[in-house]
Short mmCIF file of N, CA, C and O and ligand atoms in Angstrom, two decimals:
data_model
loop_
_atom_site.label_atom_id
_atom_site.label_comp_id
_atom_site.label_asym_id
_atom_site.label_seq_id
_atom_site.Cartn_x
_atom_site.Cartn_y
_atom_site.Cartn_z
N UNK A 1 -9.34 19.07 2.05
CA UNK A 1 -9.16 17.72 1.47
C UNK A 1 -10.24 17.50 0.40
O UNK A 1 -11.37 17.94 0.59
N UNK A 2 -9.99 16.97 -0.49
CA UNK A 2 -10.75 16.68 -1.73
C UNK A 2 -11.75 15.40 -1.87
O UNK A 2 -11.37 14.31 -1.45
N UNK A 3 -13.04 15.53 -2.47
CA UNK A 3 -13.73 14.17 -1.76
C UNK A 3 -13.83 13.65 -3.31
O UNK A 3 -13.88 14.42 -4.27
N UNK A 4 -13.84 12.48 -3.39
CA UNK A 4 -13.62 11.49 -4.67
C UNK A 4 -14.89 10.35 -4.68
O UNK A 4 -15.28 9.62 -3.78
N UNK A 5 -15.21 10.47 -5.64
CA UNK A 5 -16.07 9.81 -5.54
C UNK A 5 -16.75 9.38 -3.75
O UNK A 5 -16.61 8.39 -3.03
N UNK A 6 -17.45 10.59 -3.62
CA UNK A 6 -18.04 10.09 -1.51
C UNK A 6 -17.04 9.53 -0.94
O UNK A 6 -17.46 8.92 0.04
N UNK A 7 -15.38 9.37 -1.12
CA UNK A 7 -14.58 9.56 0.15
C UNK A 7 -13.64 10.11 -0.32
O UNK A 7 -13.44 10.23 -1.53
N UNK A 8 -12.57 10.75 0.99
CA UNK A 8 -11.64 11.71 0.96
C UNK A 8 -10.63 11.58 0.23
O UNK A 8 -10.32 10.38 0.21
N UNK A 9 -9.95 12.20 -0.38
CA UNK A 9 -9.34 11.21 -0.70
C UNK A 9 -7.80 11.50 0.20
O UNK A 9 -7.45 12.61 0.60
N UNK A 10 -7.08 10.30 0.35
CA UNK A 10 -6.21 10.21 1.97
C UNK A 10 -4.75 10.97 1.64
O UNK A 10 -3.77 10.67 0.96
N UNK A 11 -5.00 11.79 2.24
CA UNK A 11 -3.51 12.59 1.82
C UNK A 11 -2.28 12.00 2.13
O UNK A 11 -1.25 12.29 1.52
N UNK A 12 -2.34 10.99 3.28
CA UNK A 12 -1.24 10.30 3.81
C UNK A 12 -0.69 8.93 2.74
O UNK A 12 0.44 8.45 2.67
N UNK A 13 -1.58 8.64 2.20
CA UNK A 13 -1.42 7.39 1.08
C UNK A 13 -0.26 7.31 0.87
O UNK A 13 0.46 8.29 1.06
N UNK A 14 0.22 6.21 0.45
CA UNK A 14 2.43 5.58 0.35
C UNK A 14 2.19 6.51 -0.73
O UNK A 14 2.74 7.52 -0.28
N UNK A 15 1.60 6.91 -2.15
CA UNK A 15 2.25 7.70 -3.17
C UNK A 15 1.74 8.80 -3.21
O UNK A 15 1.78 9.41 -4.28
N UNK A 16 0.91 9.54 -1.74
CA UNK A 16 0.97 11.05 -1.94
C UNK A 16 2.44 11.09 -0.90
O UNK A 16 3.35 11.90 -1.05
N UNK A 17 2.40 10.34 -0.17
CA UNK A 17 4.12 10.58 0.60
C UNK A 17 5.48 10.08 -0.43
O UNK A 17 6.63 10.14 0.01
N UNK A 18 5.22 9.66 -1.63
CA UNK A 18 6.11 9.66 -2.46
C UNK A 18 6.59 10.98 -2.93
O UNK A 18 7.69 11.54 -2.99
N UNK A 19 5.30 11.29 -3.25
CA UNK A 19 5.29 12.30 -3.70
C UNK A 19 5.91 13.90 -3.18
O UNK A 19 6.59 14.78 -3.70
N UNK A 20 5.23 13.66 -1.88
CA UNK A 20 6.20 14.59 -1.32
C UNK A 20 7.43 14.25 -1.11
O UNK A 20 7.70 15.17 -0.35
N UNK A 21 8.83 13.38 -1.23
CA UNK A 21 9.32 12.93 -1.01
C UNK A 21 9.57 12.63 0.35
O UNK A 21 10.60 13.10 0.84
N UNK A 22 8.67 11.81 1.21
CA UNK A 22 9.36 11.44 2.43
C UNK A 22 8.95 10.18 2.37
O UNK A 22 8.33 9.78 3.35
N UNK A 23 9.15 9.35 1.38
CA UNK A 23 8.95 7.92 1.19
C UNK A 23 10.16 7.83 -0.41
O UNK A 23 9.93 8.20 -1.56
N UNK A 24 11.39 7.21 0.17
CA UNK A 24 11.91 6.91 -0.85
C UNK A 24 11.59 5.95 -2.12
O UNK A 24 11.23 4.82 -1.77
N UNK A 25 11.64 6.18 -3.63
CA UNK A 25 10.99 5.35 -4.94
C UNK A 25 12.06 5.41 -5.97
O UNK A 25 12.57 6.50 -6.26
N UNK A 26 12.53 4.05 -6.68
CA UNK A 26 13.37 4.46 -7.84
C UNK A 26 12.87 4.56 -8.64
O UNK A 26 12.35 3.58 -9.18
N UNK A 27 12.74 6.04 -9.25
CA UNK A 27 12.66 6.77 -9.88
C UNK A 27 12.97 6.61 -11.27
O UNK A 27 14.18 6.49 -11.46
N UNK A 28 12.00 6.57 -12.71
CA UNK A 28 12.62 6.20 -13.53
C UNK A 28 12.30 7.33 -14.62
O UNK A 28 13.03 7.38 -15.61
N UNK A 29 11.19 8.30 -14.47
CA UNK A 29 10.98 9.04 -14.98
C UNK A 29 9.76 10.52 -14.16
O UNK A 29 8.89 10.34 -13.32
N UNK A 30 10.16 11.87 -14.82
CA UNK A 30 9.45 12.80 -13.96
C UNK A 30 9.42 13.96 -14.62
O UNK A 30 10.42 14.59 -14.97
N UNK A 31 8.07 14.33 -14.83
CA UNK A 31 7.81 15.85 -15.39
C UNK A 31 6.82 16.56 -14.28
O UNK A 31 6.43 16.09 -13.21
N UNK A 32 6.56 17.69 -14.81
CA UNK A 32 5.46 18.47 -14.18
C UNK A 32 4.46 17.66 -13.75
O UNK A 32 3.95 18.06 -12.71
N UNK A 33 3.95 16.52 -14.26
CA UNK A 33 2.53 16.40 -14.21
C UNK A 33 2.61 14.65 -13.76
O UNK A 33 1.59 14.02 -13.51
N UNK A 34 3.92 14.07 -13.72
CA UNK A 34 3.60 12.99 -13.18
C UNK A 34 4.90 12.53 -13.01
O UNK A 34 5.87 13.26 -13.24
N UNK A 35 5.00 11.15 -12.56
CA UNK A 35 6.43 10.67 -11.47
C UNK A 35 6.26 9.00 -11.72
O UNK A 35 5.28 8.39 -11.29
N UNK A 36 7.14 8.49 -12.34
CA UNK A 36 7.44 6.71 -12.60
C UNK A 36 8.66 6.43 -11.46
O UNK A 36 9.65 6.99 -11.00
N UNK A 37 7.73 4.93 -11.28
CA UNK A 37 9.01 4.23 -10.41
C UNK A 37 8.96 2.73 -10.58
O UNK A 37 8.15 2.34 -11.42
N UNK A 38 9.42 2.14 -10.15
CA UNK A 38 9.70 0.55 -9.88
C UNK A 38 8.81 0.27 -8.88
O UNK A 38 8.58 0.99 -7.90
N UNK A 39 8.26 -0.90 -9.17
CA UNK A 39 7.11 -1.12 -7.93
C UNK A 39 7.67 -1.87 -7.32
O UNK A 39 8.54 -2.49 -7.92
N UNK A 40 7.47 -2.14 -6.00
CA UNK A 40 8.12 -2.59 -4.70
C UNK A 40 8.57 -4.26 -4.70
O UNK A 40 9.48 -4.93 -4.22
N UNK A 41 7.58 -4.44 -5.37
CA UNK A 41 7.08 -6.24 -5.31
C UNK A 41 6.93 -6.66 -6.83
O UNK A 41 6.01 -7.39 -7.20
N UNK A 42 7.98 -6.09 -7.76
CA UNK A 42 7.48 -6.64 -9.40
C UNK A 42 7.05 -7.62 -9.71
O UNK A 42 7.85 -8.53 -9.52
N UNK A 43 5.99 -7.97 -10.19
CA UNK A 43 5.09 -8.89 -10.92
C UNK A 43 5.58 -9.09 -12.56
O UNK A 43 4.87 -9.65 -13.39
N UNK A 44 6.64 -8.65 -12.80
CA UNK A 44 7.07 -9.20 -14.13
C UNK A 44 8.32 -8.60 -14.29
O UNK A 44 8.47 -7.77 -13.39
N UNK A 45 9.60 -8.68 -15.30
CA UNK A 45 10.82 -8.37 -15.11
C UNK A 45 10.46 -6.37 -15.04
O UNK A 45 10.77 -5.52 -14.21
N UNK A 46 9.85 -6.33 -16.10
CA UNK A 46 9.97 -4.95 -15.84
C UNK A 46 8.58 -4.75 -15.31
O UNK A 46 7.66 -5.25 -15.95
N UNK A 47 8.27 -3.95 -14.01
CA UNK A 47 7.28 -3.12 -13.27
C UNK A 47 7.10 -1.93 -12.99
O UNK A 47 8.05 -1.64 -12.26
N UNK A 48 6.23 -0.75 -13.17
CA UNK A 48 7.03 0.30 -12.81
C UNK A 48 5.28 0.85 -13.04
O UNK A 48 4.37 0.45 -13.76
N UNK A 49 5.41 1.95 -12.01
CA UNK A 49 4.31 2.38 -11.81
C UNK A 49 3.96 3.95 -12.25
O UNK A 49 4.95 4.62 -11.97
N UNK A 50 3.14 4.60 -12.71
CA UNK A 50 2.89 6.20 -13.11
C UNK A 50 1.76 6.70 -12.66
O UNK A 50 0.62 6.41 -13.03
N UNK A 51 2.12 7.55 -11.76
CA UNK A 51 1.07 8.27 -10.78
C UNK A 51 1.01 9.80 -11.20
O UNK A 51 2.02 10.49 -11.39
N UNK A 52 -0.58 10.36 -11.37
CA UNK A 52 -0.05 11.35 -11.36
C UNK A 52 0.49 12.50 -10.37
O UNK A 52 0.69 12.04 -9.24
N UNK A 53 0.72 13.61 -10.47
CA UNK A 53 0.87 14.59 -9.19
C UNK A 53 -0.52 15.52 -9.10
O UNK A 53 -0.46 16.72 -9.37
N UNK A 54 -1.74 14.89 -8.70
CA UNK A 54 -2.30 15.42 -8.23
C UNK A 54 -3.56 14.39 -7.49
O UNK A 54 -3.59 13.28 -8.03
N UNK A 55 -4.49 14.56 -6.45
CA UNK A 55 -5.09 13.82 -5.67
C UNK A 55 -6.44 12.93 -6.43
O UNK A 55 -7.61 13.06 -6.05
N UNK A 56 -6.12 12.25 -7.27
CA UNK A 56 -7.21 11.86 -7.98
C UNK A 56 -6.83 9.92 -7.41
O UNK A 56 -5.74 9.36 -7.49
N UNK A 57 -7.99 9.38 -6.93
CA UNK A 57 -7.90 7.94 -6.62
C UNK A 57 -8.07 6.90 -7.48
O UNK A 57 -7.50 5.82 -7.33
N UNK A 58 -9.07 7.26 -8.68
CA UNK A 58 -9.46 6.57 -9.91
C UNK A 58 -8.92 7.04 -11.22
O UNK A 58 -8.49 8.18 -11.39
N UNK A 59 -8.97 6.19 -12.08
CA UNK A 59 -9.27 7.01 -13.57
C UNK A 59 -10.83 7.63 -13.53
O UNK A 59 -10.66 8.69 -14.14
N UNK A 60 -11.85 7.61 -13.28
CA UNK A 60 -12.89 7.74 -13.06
C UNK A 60 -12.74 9.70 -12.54
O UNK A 60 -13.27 10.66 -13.10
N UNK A 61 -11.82 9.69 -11.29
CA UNK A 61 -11.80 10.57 -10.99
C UNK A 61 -10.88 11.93 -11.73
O UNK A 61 -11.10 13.07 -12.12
N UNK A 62 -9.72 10.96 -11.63
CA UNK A 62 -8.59 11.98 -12.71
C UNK A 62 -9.86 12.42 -14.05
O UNK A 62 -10.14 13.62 -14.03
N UNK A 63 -10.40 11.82 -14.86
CA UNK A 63 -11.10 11.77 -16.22
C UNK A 63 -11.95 13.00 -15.22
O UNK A 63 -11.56 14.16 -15.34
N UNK A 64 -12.77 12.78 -14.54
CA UNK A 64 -13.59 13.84 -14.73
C UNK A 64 -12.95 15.06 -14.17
O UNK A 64 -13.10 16.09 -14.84
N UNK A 65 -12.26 15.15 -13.07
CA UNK A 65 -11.78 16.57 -12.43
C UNK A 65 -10.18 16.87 -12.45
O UNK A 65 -9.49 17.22 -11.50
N UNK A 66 -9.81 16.66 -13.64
CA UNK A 66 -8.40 17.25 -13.51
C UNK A 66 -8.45 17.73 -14.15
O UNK A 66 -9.39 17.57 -14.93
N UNK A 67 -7.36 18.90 -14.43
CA UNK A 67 -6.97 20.11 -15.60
C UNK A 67 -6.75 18.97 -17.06
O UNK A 67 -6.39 17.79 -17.16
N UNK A 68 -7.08 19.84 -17.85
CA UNK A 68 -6.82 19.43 -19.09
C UNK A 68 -5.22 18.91 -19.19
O UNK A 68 -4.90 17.76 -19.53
N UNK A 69 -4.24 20.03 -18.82
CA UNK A 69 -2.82 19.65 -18.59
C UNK A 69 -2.33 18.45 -18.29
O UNK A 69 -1.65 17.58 -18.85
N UNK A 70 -3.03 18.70 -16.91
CA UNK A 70 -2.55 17.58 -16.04
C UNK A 70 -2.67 15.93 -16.86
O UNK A 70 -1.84 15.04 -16.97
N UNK A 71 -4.14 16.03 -17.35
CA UNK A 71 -4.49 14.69 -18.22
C UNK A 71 -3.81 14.54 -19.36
O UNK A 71 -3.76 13.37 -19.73
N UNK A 72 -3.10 15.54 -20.24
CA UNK A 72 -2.66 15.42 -21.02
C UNK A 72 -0.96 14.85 -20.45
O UNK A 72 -0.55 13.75 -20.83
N UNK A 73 -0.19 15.66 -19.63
CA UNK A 73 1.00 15.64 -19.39
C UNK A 73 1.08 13.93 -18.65
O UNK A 73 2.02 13.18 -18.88
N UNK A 74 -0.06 13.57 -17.77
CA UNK A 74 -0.08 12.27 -17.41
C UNK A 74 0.04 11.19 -18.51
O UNK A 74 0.84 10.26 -18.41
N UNK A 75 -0.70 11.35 -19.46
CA UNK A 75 -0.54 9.93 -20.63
C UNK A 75 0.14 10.16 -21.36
O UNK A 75 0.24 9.38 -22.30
N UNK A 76 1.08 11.54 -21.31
CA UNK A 76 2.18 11.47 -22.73
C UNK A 76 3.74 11.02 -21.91
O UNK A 76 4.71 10.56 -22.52
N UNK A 77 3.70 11.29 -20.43
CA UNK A 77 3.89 10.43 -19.46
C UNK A 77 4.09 8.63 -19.28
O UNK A 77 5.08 7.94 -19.05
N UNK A 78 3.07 8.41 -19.43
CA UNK A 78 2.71 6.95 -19.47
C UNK A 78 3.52 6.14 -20.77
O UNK A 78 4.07 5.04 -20.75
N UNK A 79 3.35 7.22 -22.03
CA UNK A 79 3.81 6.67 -23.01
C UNK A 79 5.98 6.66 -23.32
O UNK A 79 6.82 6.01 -23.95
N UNK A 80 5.91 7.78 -22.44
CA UNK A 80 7.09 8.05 -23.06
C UNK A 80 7.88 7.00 -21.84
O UNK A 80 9.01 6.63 -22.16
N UNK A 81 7.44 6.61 -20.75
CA UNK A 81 8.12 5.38 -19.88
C UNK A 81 7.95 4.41 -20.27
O UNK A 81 8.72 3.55 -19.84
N UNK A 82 6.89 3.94 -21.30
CA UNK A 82 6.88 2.57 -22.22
C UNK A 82 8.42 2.97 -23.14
O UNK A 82 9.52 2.41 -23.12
N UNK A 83 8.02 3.98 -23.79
CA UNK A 83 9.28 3.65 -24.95
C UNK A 83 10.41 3.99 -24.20
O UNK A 83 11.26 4.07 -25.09
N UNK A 84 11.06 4.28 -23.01
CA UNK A 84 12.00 4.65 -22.37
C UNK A 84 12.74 3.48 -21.99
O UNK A 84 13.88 3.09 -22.25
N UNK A 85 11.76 3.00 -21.27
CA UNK A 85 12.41 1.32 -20.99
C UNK A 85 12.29 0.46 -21.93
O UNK A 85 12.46 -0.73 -21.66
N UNK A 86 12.02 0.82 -23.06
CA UNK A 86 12.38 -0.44 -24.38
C UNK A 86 11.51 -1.48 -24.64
O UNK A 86 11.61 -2.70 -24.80
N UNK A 87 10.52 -0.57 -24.63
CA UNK A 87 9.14 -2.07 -24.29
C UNK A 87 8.15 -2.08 -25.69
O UNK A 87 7.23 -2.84 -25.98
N UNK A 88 8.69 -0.95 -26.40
CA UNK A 88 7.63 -0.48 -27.58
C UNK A 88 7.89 -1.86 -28.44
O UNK A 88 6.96 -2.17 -29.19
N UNK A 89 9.29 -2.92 -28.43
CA UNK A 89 9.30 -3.43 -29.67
C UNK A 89 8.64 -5.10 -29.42
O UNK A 89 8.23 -5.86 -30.30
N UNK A 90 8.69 -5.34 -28.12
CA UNK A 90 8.43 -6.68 -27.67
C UNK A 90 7.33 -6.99 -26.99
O UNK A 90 6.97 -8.10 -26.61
N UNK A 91 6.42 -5.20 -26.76
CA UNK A 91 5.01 -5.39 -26.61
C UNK A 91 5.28 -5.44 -24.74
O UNK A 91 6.20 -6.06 -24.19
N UNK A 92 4.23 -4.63 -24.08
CA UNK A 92 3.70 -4.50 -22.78
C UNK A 92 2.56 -4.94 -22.36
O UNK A 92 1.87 -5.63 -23.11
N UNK A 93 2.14 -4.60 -21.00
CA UNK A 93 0.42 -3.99 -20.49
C UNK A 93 0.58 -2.99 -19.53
O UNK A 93 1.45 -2.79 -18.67
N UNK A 94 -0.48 -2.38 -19.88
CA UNK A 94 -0.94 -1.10 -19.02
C UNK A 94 -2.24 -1.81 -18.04
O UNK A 94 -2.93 -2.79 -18.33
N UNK A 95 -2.27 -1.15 -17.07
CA UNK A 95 -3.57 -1.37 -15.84
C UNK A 95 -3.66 -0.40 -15.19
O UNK A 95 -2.78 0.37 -14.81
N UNK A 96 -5.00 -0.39 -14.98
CA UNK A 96 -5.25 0.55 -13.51
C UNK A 96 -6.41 -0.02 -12.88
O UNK A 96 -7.36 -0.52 -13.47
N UNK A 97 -6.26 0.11 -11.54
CA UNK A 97 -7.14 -0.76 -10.78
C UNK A 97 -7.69 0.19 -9.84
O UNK A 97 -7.07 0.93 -9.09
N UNK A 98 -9.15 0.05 -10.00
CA UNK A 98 -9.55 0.70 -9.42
C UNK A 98 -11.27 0.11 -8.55
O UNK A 98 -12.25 -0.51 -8.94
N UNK A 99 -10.87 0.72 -7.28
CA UNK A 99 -11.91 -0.28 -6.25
C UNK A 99 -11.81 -1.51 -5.75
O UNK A 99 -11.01 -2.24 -6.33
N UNK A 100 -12.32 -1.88 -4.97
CA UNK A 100 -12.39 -2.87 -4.36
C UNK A 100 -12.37 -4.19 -4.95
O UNK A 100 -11.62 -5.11 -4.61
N UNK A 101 -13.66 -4.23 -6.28
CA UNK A 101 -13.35 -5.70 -7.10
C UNK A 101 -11.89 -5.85 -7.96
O UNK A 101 -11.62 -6.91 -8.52
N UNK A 102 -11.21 -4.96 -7.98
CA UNK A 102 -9.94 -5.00 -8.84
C UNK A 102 -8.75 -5.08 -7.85
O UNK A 102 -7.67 -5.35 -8.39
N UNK A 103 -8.73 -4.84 -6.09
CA UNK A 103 -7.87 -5.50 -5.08
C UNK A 103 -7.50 -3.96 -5.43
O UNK A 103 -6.49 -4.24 -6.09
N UNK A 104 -7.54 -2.80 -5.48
CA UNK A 104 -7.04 -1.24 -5.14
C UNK A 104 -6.27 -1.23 -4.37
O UNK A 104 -7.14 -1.02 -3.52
N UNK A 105 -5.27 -1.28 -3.72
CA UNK A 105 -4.67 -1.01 -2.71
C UNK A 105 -3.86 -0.01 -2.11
O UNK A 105 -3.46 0.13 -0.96
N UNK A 106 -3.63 0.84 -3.45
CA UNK A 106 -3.46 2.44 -2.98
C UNK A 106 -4.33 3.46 -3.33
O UNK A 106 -4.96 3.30 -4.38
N UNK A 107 -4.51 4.44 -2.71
CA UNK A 107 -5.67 4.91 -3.31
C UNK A 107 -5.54 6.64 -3.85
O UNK A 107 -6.10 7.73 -3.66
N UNK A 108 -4.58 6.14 -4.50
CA UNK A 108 -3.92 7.13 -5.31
C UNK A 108 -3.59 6.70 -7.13
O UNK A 108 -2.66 5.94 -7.40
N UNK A 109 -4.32 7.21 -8.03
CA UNK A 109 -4.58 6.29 -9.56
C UNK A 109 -3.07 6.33 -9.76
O UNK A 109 -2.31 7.28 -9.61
N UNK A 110 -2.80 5.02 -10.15
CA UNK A 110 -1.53 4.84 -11.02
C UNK A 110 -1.72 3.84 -11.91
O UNK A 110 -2.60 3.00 -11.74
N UNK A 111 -1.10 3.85 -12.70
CA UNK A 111 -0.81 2.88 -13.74
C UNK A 111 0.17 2.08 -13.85
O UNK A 111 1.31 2.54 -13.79
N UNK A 112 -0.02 0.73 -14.03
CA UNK A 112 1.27 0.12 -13.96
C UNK A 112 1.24 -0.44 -15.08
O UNK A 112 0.26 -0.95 -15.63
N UNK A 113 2.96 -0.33 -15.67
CA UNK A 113 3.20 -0.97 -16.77
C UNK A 113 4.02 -2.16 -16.49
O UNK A 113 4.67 -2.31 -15.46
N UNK A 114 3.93 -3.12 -17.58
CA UNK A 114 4.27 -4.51 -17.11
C UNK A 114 4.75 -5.24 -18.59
O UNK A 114 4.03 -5.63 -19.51
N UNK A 115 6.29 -5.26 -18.45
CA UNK A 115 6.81 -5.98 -19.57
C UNK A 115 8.03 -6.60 -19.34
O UNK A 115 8.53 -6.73 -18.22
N UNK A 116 8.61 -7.05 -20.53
CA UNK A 116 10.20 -8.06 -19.98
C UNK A 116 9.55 -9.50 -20.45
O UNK A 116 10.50 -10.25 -20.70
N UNK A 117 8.74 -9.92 -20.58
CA UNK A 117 7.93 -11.41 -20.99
C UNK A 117 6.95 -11.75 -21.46
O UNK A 117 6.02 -10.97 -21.66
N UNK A 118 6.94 -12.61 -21.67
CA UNK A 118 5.57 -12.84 -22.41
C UNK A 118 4.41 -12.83 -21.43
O UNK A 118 4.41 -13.91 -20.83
N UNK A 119 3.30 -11.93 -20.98
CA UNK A 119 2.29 -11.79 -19.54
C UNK A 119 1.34 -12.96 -19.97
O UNK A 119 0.51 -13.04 -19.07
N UNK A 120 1.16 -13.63 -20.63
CA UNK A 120 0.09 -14.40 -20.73
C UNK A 120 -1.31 -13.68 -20.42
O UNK A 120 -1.39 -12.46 -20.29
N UNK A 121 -2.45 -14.59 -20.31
CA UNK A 121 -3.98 -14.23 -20.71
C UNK A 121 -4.52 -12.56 -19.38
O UNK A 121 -4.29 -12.27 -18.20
N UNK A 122 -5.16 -12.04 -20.37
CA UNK A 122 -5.38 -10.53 -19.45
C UNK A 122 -5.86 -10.89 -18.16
O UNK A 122 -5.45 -10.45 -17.08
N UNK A 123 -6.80 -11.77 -18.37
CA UNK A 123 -7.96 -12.34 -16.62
C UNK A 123 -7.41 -13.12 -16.79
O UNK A 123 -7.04 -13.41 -17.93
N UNK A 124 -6.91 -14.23 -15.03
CA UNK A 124 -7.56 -15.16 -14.78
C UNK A 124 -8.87 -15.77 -14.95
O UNK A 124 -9.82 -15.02 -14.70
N UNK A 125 -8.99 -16.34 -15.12
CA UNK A 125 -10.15 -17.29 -15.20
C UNK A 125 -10.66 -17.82 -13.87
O UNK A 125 -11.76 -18.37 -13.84
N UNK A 126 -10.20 -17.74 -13.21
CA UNK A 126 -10.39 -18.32 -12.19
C UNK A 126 -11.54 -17.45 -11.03
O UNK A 126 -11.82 -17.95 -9.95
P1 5GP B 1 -2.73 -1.65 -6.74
O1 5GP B 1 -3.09 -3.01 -6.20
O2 5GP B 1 -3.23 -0.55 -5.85
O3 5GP B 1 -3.11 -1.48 -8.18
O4 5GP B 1 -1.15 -1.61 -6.76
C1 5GP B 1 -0.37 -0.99 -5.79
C2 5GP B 1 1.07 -1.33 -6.12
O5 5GP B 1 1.90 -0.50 -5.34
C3 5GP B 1 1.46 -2.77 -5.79
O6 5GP B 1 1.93 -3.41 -6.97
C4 5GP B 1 2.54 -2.63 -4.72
O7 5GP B 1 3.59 -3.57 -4.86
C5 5GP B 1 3.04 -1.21 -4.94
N1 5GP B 1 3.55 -0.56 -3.75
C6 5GP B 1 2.96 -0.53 -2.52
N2 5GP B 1 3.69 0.18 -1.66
C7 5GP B 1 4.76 0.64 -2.37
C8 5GP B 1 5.89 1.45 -2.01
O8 5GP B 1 6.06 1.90 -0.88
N3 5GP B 1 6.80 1.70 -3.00
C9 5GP B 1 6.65 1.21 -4.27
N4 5GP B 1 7.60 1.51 -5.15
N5 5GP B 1 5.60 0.45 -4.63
C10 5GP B 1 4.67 0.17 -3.68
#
């Protein structure tokens, strides 16, 4: 098992069992190096999440210890599910959350893209 930043990182996690497929995901896009889906609970018309296929919990972590490939095939990835779902002309957001002050809750890095409306201000304020 692989340690990430001083913890393991959890092989059982909902999107390393996506990954293996024994957790069903609709599926919206998939290469070698990474896997899009619809997130469970969308937070805006279009939601959809990009993980890569390999055990990295952060960007922090993917950035420092993944193959060159892998980092490359992940964000050309990221991009080509923006323009796939039709989001290049009316404008998106990208996120990744990572740790505890950002509410992490899987601990497997993904990115979620978020379009279909107008998202209003990046932070709360609150
Ligand atoms: P985080 O807070 O870690 O950045 O976001 C995790 C996201 O994963 C949440 O938006 C949540 O709705 C989504 N999610 C959690 N479990 C599942 C699942 O089993 N399937 C899918 N498709 N999304 C999930």
């Amino acid at each position: 098992m692989s340690v990430k930043n001083g913890a393991p990182y959890d092989d059982n996690n909902i999107f390393a069992r996506i990954l293996r497929g024994e957790i069903a995901a609709k599926t919206v896009f998939e290469n070698d190096h990474a896997l899009a889906f619809h997130d469970i609970n969308p937070q805006a018309p279009v939601h959809v999440l990009v993980i890569p296929k390999g055990p990295y919990v952060s960007m922090a972590d993917f950035a420092a210890d993944a193959p060159a490939e892998l980092v490359t095939g992940f964000f050309r990835a990221v991009g080509q599910v923006a323009r796939q779902l039709g989001l290049e002309e009316d404008g998106y957001r990208i996120l990744a959350n990572a740790g505890m002050n950002s509410h992490q809750e899987v601990p497997h890095l993904h990115v979620h893209i978020f379009g279909g409306k107008p998202l209003g201000p990046m932070l709360s304020r609150a």
